[in-house]
């Protein structure tokens, strides 16, 4: 069995030795460097440039400003195109901005022979602005009289949407006698992906078309967006995606590829590269939306959740990017994970502001939604004096759950099993009891959080994937996926799947890691934890076709009925006895070179996926809080996941490790900060506190493996879920340890000290 | 109609502006340079090396010698693999040679950080040899007691084969009364292809496999031969072929790719490049075989050819390469072009010698065979006092010709029409009469030569080709051919064919010029004038499948019967009225992004070609001979070709121009010369007399366009034929002008002066 085997990554050796080629490794000779000139105000209008000094820098080839670019507005998010106008993404930016919407906005670009000249000249560009008051928060942007950041949305509200469940209102339901009523505001922070490889792309022209080599999760979507941004037919763009050093959703936005494409057309088709600095990456790409949740909840003292109300305000930043989809996802999580006996009312607002644009980031709103619902559940449990685990078991979604709006069904339900497995392994009940009633400056506590997560985007959006397989002359196969390896191990699990379905062993399956939109099968790309599920279905179907084509040739050679044969371990065998009949090598060589019947055996197919299923899981955390200094030390952390059958258990574990690590930062230390003018204060990895290996405890991982009937190999989402439950589990552990509920992220020392002072745990001297 | 249109080359702009990327333009960073250490004897054995001085050169990384390489013999010619051992090519070389077989043989390789270090070190390698007498000619190599150049062929004869037609012998048939009997020896020269881009390749390792980027005509065959040479499974090799700057058959041999591949494995997979110098290219790659034809012929005085006998001795040089196939082709031409009333006897010998290896070169033996038969026909015509054109018309192959051995049939017969069309346009009869009986030092004459040429290699060898087409989101298509653009315009004619068959216009067809064996459909490559025919059939078939797939989607969208629709000018139309129903752009966008039915529309198929047909043509030449200085001035030259329907008339004309130019050099000036030790004397473009534009008259071209029933678009071979008839036409024109028959190539001044002296046209002073 190839599926279920923890085979070594197919790219392990390349990546460890440094031989793997990333975008910047592939730069052609004679490459020009472009640097983006960035606004030094957060809100306003560019009135003019003084370029003389910049143009005088030796090596400068050309400077393009916001007054030069095509008057075309285009969208950047990595969503499949919609043929229905109403479902298309918001087109709210041009290649370069005259209307400045955040500090660092792209207003011009310098093209030069080298990095030094480009950087020097970019600094020497002088700009005249008309400046407005920066609107950094949702409240400021929604305030009466606030300037419109985009004229299409005069009130700065991108979208407002609502969910309602139950026959009554929250008001009505919560008026029942004897309920515990909660009324709180939970606030998440603006954080950034911090992938190792910064956004980098270069573009050049070839036969009148534009070729863009880029570090992206979504090459086929990049192709389309460049076409839109430049106003040219999409087929005139070719996008090549080499290995990429992490994306986490930031490379699911089409950030600088359109500008690189445009700039190369301004220098006769010569290659132009845009590679961001770390500072630009932190300040000027995408961030996880800060969302404020105003939550009301009513619970009976037996733990029954009666009704909830939630108003979520998402700080979108300067451009719509993925738009309202993220906060919509957040309030869906809030809806799905617990059941209200009588009523649920939710409202979500996505609001333009003058900070960095919120976009896709691992979990796509669910880390925020789960943070709100998991803080709420612990606060309710504290309120009625119930164990928070029991409160969850009492109210959480059940086997057979069907979303009332999307009809997404929880097929292989493992949520309760995860909770119970984790409870036991973690020693929840013992620890919960043991840490009651602590005093002193060092106090310990345990907390938990649960979540659910859908697999891909059906039926909200399109799920389609294609695959191609080619039989080589020696009986090995080439595997081409439209789906992308972005560091998560996709190439490895696809290799295992191909082995599983074709009977050709993994060592003879050569996956093409580089996607090239000119030749690669179509796929929307790496996001929404969709690839092993959706693209896996395309692979399985294509492998079955390839196998059939191979057995047809075996039928021609051996004159045996196809259905009496199978392929196992690189041999055509008798399906019943397993007796070898013909080696794949012999068959393949004959198929290519037969003078009687030569055929280049290949298979290619699209799978239009109209299924979905839910994954789920739980995080348990044990912390020690040093009260006087506000320091949280994570003693132990465990996640248990319900992700169906694991294709490669070791890689699955690694995936969870990564997500837990991201959750530690989200919970404890990460936050992008701005001054009052909207200028970023910590846009570097010294001041932006990403956890290091020294901040990270052992990461414990467990799984409940239930075969999902809709998964190609019983599998379902695993990519994003590990990033979801850590932050609220930590918050709840601190609550358990100290009795203090911290209702905003991150749990950094300064904030904790303030809360502990307010709670009287620290006395002012 | 797309076929028949003289559209501009799809790569014209790229090539004219220098933007087109050739192998050396694509070199990765950190590339190592390898230089081959070449033997300084022509025949012998390497006994040992002294590497100390070479290794001391700064920058030298490693030196690999013939004692280090795998003990594997492999073949180099670009033939499809044969699953039958008897039909496999001769494996007579290793990566580096201990047994030296020509001056310049590959005996070691230096790998260094740069070109200068590699070159310096290669010169400093000292070698001990055991030396044998160089065997430079067929006679020397076949002589009793000659040393065996390859131990597998003790008498140095690679192969000897025979052809016999008629119920009687030449001896018997030629004993008839009153015949004119001819007994002559015709000798061709050793010449080289002189493509602009020298052989260049670089290799590196990727995920344990070897990637080779190379200037080749035959990427899929290079893949196989590298696998053979290194003793690794063929699927572990990936070959990428960018634009190439000419090949003419020299790049239909796998010359240095296996060595580059091996060398990269010796430096940890780092990229290693081998780029030959012009001198190495001339002396150490492949050449056109010098062949000696010993011809006897018997003709009645009415012009009837009664019988012929021909013994052909082909100087193979050091290695078998394409082996006997070339002289076998030469004697086939001799057999096919004229019909003998009673008997034909032919023998062919391919003989190893110690000069550069003979390989494929445009025409593949037919330029030599046609030279022999066309000299013979003029000599016979002179012998019986008949107009050579009439003598040809009387004896040449007729409509409906079927080869008695291969059963190749001359379907669209245009040979006589070409002769008549050329006769008229050239003013043959008038000039032939006008130039009779000249005296003086400047004399003019006209000559002609005819030929026939098959299309591809069926049934002698395998003819298989595959194609893939992909519909882009904007209704344009990607076209992937296994067949290769090598400068001849293949990409352009394939684009036209695809437009013709799909109804999508040429400007929306994007052909992938680079072949990559990991993803490109299989094709044996560019040789044998096969691609527009064989690969064209694969393209036509694939285009029909793609069109069907598109119309199936149109059927889904429009709910109309497929057969009532067609695609014309990027619109799905009513097949009857031509009324537009749906644009390709709309259909394609919907097909990708439909929430109901998303499908990535592609098509891929193999065509196993089991057809062949003959092309033919004629060359007319008018010369002025300056007798005292032996100079031939070409006043006028015309070729008329019978090549079926022309896909792109302008490109067809250009193809003929190139072949005529090559024929001028072959006829008048080119010859690789050796000293008595086998050392090349003129291995550079100063001393090797390639004609320049100043030596070239206006090149007149005409066609007889008959639709061939077997061609995908009525077309048949055109790539090689133009290189065939020029040299004998010039020789016959000189014969007409001077009465002197020059029976060896080239017609250079030194040789002419000698002949004119012998004939008494020049008196010794």
PDB file of C-alpha atoms in Angstrom, chain B residues 629-631 668 673 746-757 762:
ATOM      1  CA  UNK B 629      41.936  29.656 -63.626  1.00  0.00           C
ATOM      2  CA  UNK B 630      39.503  26.771 -63.202  1.00  0.00           C
ATOM      3  CA  UNK B 631      36.786  29.017 -61.869  1.00  0.00           C
ATOM      4  CA  UNK B 668      32.058  23.788 -55.976  1.00  0.00           C
ATOM      5  CA  UNK B 673      41.066  17.599 -45.875  1.00  0.00           C
ATOM      6  CA  UNK B 746      34.101  19.425 -55.406  1.00  0.00           C
ATOM      7  CA  UNK B 747      34.698  21.292 -58.668  1.00  0.00           C
ATOM      8  CA  UNK B 748      37.411  23.396 -57.147  1.00  0.00           C
ATOM      9  CA  UNK B 749      39.845  25.429 -59.275  1.00  0.00           C
ATOM     10  CA  UNK B 750      42.896  23.248 -58.608  1.00  0.00           C
ATOM     11  CA  UNK B 751      41.074  20.126 -59.764  1.00  0.00           C
ATOM     12  CA  UNK B 752      39.527  21.839 -62.784  1.00  0.00           C
ATOM     13  CA  UNK B 753      42.829  23.221 -63.926  1.00  0.00           C
ATOM     14  CA  UNK B 754      44.346  19.738 -63.721  1.00  0.00           C
ATOM     15  CA  UNK B 755      41.483  18.277 -65.733  1.00  0.00           C
ATOM     16  CA  UNK B 756      41.555  21.074 -68.295  1.00  0.00           C
ATOM     17  CA  UNK B 757      45.284  20.552 -68.717  1.00  0.00           C
ATOM     18  CA  UNK B 762      45.031  24.554 -71.032  1.00  0.00           C
TER      19      UNK B 762
END
